[in-house]
PDB file of C-alpha atoms in Angstrom:
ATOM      1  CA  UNK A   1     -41.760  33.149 -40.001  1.00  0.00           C
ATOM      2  CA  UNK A   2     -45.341  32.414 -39.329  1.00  0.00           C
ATOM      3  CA  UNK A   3     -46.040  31.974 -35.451  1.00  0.00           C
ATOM      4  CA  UNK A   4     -49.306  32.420 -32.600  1.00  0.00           C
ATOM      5  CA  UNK A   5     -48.107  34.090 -29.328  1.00  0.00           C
ATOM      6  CA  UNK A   6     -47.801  33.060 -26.670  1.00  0.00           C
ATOM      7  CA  UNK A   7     -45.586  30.403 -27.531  1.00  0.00           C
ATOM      8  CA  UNK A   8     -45.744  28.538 -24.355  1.00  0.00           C
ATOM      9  CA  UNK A   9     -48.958  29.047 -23.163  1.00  0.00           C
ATOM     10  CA  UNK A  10     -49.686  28.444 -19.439  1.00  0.00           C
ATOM     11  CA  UNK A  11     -47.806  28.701 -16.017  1.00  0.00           C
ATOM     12  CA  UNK A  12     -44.611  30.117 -17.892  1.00  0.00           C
ATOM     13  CA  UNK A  13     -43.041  32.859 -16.443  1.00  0.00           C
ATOM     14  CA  UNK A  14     -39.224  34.797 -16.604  1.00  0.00           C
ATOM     15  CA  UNK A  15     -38.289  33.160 -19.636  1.00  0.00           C
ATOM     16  CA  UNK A  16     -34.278  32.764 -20.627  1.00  0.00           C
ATOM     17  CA  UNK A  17     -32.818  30.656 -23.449  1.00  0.00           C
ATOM     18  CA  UNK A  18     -30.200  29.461 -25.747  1.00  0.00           C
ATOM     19  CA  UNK A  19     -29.044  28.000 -28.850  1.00  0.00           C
ATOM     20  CA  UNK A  20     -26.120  25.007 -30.230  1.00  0.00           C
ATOM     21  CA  UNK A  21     -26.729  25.176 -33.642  1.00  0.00           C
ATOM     22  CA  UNK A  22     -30.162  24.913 -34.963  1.00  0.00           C
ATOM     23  CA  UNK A  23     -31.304  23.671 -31.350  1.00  0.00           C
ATOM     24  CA  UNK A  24     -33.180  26.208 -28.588  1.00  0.00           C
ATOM     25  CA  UNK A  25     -33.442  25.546 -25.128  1.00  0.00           C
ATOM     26  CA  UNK A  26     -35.311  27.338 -22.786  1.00  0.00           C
ATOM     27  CA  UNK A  27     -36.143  27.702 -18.805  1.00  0.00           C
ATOM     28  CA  UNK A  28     -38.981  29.353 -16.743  1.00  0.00           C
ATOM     29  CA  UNK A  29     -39.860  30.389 -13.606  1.00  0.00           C
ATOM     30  CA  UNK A  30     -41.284  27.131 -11.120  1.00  0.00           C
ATOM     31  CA  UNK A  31     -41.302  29.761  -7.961  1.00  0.00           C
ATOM     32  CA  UNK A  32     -42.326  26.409  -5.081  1.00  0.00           C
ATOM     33  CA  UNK A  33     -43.661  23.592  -7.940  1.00  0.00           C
ATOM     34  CA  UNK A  34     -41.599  20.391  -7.661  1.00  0.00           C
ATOM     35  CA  UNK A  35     -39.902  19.610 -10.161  1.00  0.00           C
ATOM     36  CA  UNK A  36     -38.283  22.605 -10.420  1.00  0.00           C
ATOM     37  CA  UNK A  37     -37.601  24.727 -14.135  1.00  0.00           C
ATOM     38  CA  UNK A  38     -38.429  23.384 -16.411  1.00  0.00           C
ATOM     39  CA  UNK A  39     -36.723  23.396 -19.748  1.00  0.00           C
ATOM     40  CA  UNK A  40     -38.156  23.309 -23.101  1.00  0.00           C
ATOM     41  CA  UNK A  41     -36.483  22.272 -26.385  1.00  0.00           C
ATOM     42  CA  UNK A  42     -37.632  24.070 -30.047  1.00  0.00           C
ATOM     43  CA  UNK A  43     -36.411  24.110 -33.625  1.00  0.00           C
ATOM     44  CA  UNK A  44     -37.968  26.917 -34.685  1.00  0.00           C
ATOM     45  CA  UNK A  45     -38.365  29.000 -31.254  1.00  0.00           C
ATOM     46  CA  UNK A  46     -42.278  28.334 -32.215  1.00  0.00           C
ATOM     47  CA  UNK A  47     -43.387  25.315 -31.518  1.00  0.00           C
ATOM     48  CA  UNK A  48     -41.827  24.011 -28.356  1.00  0.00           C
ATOM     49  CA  UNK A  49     -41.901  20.642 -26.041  1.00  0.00           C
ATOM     50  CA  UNK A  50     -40.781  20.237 -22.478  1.00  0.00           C
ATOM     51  CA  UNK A  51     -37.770  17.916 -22.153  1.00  0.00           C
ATOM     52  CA  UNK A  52     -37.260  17.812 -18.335  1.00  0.00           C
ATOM     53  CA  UNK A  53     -36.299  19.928 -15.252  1.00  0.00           C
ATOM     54  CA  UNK A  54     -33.104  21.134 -13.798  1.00  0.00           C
ATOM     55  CA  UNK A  55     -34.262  21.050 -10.445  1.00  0.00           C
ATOM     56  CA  UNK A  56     -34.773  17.184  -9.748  1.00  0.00           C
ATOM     57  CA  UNK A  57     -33.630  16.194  -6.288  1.00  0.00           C
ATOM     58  CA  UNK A  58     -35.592  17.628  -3.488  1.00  0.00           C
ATOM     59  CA  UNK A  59     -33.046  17.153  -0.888  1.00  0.00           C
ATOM     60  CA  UNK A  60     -30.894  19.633  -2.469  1.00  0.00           C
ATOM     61  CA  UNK A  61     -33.821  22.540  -2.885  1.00  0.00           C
ATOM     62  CA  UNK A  62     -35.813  22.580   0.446  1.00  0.00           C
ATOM     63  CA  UNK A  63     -39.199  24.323  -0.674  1.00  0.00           C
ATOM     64  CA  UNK A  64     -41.086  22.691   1.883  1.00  0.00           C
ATOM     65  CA  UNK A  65     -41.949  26.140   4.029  1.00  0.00           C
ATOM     66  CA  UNK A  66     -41.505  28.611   1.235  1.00  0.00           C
ATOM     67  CA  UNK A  67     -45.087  30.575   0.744  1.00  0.00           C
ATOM     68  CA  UNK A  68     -47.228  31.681  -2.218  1.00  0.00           C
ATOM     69  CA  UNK A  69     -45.331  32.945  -5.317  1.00  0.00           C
ATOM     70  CA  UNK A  70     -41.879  31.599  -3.494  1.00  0.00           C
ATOM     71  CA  UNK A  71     -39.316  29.439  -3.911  1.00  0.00           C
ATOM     72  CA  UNK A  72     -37.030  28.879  -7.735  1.00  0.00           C
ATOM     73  CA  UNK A  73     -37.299  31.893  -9.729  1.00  0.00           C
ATOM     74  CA  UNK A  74     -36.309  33.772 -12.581  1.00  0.00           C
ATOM     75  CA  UNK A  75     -33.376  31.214 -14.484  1.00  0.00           C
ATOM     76  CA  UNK A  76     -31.287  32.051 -16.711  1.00  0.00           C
ATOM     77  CA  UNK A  77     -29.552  29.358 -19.432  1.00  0.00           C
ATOM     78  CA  UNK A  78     -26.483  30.005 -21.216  1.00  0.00           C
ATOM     79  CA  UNK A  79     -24.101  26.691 -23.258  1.00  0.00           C
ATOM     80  CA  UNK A  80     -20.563  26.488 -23.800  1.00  0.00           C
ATOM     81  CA  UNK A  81     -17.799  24.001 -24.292  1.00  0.00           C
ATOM     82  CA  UNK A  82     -20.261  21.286 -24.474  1.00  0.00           C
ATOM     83  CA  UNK A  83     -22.441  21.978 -21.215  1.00  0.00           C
ATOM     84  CA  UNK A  84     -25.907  23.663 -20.175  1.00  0.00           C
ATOM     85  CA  UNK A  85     -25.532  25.969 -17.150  1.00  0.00           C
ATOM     86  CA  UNK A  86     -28.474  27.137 -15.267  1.00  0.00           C
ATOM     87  CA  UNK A  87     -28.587  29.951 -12.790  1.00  0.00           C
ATOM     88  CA  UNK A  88     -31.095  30.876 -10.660  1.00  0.00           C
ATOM     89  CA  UNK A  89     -31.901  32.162  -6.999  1.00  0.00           C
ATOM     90  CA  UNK A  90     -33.848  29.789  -4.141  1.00  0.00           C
ATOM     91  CA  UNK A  91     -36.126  32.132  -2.290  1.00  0.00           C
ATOM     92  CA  UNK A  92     -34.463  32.619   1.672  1.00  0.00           C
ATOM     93  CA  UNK A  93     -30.952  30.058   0.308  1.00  0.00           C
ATOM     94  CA  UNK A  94     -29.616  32.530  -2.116  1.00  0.00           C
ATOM     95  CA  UNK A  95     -27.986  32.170  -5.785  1.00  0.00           C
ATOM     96  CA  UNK A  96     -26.983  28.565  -7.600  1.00  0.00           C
ATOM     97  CA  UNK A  97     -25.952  26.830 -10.524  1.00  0.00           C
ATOM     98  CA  UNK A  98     -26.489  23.362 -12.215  1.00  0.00           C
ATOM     99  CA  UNK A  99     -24.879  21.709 -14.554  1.00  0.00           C
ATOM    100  CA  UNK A 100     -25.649  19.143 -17.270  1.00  0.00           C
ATOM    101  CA  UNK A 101     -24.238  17.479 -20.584  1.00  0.00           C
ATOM    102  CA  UNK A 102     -27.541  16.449 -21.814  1.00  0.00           C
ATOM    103  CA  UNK A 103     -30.508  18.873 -20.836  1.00  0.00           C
ATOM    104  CA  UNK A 104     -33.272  16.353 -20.961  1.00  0.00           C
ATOM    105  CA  UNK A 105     -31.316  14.146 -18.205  1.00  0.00           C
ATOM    106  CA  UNK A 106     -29.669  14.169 -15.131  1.00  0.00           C
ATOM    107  CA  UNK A 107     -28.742  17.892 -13.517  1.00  0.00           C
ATOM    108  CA  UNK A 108     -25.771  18.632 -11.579  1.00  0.00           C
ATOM    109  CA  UNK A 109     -26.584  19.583  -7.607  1.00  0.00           C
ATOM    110  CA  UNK A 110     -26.240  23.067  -6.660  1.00  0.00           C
ATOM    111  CA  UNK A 111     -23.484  25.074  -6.782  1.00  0.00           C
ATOM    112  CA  UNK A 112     -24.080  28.167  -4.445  1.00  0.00           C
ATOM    113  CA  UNK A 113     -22.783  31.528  -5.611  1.00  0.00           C
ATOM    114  CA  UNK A 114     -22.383  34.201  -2.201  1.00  0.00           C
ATOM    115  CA  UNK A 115     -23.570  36.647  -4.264  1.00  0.00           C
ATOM    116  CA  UNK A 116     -26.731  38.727  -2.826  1.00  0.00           C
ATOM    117  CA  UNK A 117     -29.402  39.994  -5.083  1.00  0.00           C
ATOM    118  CA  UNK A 118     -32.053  37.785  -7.250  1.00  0.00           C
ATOM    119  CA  UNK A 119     -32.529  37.140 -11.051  1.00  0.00           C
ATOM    120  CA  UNK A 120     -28.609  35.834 -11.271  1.00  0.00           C
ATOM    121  CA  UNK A 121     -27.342  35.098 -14.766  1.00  0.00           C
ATOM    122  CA  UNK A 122     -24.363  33.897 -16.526  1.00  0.00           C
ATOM    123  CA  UNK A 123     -22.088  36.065 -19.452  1.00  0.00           C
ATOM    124  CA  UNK A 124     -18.956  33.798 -21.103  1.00  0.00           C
ATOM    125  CA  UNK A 125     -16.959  35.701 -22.501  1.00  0.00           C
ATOM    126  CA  UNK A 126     -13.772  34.085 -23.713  1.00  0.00           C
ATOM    127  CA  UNK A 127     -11.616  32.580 -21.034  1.00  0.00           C
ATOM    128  CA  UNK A 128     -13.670  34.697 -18.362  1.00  0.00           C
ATOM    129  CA  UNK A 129     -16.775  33.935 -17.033  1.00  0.00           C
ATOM    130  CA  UNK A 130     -19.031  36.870 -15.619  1.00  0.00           C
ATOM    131  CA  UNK A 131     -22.159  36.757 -12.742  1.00  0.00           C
ATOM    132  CA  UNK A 132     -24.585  39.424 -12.479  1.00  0.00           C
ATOM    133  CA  UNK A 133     -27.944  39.822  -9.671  1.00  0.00           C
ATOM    134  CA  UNK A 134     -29.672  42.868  -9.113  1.00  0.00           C
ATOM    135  CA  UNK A 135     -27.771  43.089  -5.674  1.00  0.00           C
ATOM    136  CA  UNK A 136     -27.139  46.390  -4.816  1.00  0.00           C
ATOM    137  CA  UNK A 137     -23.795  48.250  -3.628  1.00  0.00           C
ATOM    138  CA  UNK A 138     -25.017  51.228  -2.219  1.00  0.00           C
ATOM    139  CA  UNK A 139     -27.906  51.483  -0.055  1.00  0.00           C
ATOM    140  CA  UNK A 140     -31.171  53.030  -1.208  1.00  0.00           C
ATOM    141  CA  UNK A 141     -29.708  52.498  -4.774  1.00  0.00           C
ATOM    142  CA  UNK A 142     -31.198  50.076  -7.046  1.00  0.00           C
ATOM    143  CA  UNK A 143     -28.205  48.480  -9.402  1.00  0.00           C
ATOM    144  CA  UNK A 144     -27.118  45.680 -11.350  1.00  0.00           C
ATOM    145  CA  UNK A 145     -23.878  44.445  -9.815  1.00  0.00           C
ATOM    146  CA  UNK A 146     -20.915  42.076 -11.608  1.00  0.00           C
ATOM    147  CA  UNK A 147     -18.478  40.019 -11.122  1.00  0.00           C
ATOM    148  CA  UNK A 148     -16.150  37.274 -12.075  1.00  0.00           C
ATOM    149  CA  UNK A 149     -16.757  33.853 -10.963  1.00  0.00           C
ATOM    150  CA  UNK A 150     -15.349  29.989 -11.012  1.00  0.00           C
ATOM    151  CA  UNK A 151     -18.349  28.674 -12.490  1.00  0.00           C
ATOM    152  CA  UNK A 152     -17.202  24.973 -11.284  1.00  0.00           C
ATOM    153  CA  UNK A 153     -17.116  26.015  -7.790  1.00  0.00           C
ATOM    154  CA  UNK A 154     -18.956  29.228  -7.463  1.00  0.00           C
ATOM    155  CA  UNK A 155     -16.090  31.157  -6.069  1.00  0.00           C
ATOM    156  CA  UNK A 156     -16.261  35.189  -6.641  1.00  0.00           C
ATOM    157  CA  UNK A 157     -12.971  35.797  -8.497  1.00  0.00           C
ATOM    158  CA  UNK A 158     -12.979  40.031  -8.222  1.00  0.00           C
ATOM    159  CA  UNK A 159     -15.578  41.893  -6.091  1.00  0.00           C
ATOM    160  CA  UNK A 160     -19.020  42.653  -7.095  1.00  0.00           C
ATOM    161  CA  UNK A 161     -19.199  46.023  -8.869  1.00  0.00           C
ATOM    162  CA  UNK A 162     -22.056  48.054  -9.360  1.00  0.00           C
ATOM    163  CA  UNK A 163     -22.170  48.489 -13.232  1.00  0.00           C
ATOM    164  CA  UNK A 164     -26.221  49.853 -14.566  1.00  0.00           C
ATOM    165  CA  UNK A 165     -28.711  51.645 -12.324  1.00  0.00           C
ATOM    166  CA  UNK A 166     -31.242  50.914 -15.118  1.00  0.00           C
ATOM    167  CA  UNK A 167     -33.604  54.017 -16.450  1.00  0.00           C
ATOM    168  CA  UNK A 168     -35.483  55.028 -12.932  1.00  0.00           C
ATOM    169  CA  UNK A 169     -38.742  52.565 -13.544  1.00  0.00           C
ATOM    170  CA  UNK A 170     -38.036  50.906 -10.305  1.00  0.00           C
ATOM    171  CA  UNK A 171     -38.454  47.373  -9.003  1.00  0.00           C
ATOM    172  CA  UNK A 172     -34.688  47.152 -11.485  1.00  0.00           C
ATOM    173  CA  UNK A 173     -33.994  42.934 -11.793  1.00  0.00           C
ATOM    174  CA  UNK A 174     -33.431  39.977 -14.623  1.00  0.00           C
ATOM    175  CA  UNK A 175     -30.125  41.466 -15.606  1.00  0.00           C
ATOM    176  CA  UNK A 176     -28.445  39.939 -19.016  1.00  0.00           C
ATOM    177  CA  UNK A 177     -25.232  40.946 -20.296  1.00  0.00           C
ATOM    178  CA  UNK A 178     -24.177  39.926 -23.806  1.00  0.00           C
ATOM    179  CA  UNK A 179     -21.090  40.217 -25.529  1.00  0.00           C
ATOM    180  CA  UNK A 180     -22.319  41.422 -29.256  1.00  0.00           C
ATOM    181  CA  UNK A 181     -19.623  42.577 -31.596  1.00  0.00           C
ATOM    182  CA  UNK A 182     -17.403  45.322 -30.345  1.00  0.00           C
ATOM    183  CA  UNK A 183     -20.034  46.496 -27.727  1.00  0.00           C
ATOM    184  CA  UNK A 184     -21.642  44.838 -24.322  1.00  0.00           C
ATOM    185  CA  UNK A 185     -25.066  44.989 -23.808  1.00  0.00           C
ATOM    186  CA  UNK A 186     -27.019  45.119 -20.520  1.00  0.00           C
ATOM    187  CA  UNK A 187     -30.615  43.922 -20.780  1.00  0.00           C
ATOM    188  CA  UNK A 188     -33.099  44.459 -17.547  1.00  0.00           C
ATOM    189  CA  UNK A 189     -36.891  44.814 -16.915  1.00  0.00           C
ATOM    190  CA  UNK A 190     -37.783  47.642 -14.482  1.00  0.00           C
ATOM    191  CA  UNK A 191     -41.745  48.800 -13.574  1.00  0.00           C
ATOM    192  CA  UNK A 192     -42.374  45.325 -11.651  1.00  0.00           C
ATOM    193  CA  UNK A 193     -43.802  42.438 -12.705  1.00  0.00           C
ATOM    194  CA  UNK A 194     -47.601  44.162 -13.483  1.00  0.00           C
ATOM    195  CA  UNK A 195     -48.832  47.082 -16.187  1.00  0.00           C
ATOM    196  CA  UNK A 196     -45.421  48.765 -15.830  1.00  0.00           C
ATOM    197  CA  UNK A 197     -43.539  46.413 -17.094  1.00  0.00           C
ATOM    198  CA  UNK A 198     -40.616  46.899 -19.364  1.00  0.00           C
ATOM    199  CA  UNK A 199     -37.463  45.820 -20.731  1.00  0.00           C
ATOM    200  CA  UNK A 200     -34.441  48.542 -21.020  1.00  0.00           C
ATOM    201  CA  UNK A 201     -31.042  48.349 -22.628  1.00  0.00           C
ATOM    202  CA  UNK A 202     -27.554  49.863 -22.568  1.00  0.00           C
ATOM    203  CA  UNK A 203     -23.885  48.971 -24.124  1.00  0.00           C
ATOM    204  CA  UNK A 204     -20.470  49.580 -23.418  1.00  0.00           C
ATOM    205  CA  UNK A 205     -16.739  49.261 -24.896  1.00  0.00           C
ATOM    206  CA  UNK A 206     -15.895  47.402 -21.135  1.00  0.00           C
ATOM    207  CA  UNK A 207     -17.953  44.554 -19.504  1.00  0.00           C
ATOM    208  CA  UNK A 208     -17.721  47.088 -16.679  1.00  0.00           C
ATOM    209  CA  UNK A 209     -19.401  49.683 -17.889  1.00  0.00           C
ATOM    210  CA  UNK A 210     -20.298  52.628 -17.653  1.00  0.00           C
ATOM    211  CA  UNK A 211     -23.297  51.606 -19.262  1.00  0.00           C
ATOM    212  CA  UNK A 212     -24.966  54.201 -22.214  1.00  0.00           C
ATOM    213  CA  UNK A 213     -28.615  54.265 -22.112  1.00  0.00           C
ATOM    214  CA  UNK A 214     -30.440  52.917 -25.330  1.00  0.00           C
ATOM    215  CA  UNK A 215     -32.165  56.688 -26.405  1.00  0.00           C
ATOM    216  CA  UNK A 216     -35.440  54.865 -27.145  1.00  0.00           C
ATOM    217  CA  UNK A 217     -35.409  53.013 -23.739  1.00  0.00           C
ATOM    218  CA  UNK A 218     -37.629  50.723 -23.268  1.00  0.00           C
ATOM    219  CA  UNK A 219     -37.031  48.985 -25.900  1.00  0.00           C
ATOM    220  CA  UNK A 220     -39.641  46.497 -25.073  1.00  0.00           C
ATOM    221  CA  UNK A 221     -43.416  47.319 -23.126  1.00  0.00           C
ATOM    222  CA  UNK A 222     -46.633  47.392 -23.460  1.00  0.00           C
ATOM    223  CA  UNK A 223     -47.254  50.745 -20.781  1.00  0.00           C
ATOM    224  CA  UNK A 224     -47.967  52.939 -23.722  1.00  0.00           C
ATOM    225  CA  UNK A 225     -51.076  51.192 -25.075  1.00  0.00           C
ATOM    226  CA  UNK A 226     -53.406  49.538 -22.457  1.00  0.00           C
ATOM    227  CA  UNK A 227     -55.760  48.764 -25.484  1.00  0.00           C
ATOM    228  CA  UNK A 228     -53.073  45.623 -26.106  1.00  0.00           C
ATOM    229  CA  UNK A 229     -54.939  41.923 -25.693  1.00  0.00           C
ATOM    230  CA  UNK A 230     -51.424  41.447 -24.136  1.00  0.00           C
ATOM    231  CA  UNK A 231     -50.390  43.079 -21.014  1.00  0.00           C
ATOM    232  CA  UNK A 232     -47.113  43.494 -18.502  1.00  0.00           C
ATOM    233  CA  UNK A 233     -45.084  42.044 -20.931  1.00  0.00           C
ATOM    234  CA  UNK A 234     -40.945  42.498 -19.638  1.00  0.00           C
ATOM    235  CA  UNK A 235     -38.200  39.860 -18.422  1.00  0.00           C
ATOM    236  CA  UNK A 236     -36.251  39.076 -21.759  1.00  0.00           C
ATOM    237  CA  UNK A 237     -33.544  37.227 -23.114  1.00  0.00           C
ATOM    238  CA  UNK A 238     -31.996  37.668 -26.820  1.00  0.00           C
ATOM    239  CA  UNK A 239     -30.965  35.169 -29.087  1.00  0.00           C
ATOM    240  CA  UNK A 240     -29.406  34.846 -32.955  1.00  0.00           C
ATOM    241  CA  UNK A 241     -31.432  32.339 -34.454  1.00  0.00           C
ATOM    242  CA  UNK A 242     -29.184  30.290 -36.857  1.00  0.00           C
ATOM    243  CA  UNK A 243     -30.193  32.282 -40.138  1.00  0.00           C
ATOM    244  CA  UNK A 244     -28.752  35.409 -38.024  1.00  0.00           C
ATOM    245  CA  UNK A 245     -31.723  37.139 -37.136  1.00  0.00           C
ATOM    246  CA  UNK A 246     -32.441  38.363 -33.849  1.00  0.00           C
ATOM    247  CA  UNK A 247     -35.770  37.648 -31.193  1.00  0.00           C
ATOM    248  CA  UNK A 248     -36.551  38.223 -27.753  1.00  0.00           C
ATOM    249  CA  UNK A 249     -38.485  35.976 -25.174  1.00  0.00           C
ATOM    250  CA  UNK A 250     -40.344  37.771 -22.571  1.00  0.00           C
ATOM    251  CA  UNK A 251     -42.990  37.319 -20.441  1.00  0.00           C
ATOM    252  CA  UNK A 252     -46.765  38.544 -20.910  1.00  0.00           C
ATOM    253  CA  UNK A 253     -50.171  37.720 -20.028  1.00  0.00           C
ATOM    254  CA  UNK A 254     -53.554  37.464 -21.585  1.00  0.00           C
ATOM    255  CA  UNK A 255     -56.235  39.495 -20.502  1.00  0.00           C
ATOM    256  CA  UNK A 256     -59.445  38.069 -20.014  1.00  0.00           C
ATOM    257  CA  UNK A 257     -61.546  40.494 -17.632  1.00  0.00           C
ATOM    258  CA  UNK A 258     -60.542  43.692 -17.005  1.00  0.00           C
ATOM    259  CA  UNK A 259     -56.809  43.483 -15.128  1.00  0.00           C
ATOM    260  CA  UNK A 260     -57.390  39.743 -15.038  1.00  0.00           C
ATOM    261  CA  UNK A 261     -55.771  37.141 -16.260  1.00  0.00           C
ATOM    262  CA  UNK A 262     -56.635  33.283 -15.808  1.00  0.00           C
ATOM    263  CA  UNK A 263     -53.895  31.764 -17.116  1.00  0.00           C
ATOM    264  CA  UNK A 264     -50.529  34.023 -15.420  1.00  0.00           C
ATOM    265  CA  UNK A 265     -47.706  34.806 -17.153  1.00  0.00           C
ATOM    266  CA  UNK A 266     -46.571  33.179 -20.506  1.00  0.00           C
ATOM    267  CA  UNK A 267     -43.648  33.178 -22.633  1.00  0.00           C
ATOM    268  CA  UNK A 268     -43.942  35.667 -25.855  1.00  0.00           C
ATOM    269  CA  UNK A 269     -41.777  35.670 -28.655  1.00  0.00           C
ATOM    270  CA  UNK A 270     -41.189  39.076 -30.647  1.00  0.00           C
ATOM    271  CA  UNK A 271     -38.339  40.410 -32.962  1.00  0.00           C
ATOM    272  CA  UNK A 272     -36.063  42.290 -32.380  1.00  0.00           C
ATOM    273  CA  UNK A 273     -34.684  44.467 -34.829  1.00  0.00           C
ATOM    274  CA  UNK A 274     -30.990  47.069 -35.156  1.00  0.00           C
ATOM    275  CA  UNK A 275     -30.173  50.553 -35.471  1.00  0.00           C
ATOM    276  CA  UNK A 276     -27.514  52.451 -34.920  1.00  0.00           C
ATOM    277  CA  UNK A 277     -26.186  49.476 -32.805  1.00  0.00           C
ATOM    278  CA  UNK A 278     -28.998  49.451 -30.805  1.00  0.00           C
ATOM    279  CA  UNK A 279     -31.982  46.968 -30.458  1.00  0.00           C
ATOM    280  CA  UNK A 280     -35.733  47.710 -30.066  1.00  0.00           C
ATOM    281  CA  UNK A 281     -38.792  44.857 -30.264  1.00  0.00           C
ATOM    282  CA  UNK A 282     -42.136  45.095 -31.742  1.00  0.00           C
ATOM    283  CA  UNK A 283     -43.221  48.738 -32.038  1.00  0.00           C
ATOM    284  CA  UNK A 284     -41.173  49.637 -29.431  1.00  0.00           C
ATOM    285  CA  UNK A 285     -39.226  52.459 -30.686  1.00  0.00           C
ATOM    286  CA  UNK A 286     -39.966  56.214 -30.045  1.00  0.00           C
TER     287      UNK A 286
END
């Protein structure tokens, strides 16, 4: 397949998405724009067109004192038994969830999740449906933390658990689990959101870990190689296309001057590729 990066150019950050069948779907970062996430539909996860927003009543997401780079960030969309669910934190309100039937109409209002932490996102795994933030359970400890939910209601069904203290790059967030064959897999980004950025991996035999480290963590960066046109890339998502092969979306930017970059952070698409039951994107493997 024959595609330009990035393949939503622009404002674009934290990207997360699915697929029903030969459809994509796909949300970003709004941090305090109004609308809030937008979501993008795609055949091809090349060429892609915004459908609507999840966030569509203002009354329901107060961003009317949140600063600079606050507000909605990092979603995360998952589908199953016939309806979109979006996750995502409000800066200073904490962790929600919409709902919808039909992604390019009318959202669902706000279900709150009292779950601390940022970057929430959604795993459903058979009759069980699993939460996980970057909230931590042990002070001075940066950890991915899970737990079962009601995803109609929000309500916390066991108590958080502290399952993946990622690879020691720091700044540890946009947590993924995925439920891939015999194994679960733990996606994060670590290094912050700048020239560090990355994207690590482990897997386990339980949803609870413990968590194995991937031995070529990260398995997505670009920290090696500053001579890269694209920079910071991290913040991923995986996803099967329908011909069964595998891709990540992450975010990037373009440099233009030095560290500089006029346009943010854009979504990237790269594949991903499997060895020894274990993924690694682009070059990305030591």
């Amino acid at each position: 397949m024959q595609y330009r990066n990035p393949v939503i150019r622009g404002f674009n950050p934290d990207p997360s998405i699915c697929r029903v069948g030969k459809d994509y779907y796909l949300v970003t970062s709004s941090f305090e724009y109004f609308p809030g996430i937008p979501i993008y539909h795609s055949r091809d996860l090349v060429n892609w067109k915004q459908i609507g927003n999840c966030v569509q009543r203002a009354e329901e997401f107060p961003l009317t004192h949140v600063k600079d780079s606050g507000g909605i960030w990092a979603p995360s969309i998952r589908f199953h038994e016939g309806k979109f669910y979006v996750t995502a934190t409000l800066e200073q309100y904490g962790n929600f969830i919409v709902s919808a039937e039909d992604p390019s109409g009318e959202w669902s209002g706000p279900v709150w999740v009292d779950v601390g932490g940022i970057d929430p996102s959604v795993l459903f795994d058979g009759e069980k449906v699993y939460y996980c933030t970057n909230q931590s359970e042990h002070p001075g400890r940066e950890e991915i933390t899970l737990e079962e939910i009601d995803i109609e209601t929000g309500r916390l069904l066991t108590p958080p658990k502290a399952v993946w203290s990622g690879i020691g790059g720091g700044f540890l967030e946009a947590p993924h689990i995925y439920h891939i064959g015999e194994w679960y897999y733990i996606l994060t980004a670590e290094g912050g959101t700048n020239f560090n950025h990355m994207i690590t991996a482990g897997r386990s035999r339980s949803v609870w870990g413990p968590y194995e480290e991937c031995p070529w963590n990260p398995v997505l960066t670009n920290v090696h190689d500053t001579s890269k046109e694209v920079q910071c890339s991290g913040h991923g998502d995986l996803v099967q296309d329908h011909r069964g092969g595998w891709w990540m979306v992450h975010l990037g930017i373009r440099l233009c001057r030095r560290t500089m970059s006029n346009l943010g952070r854009e979504t990237f698409l790269t594949p991903v590729e499997w060895e020894d039951g274990w993924i690694f994107a682009g070059e990305n493997k030591k």
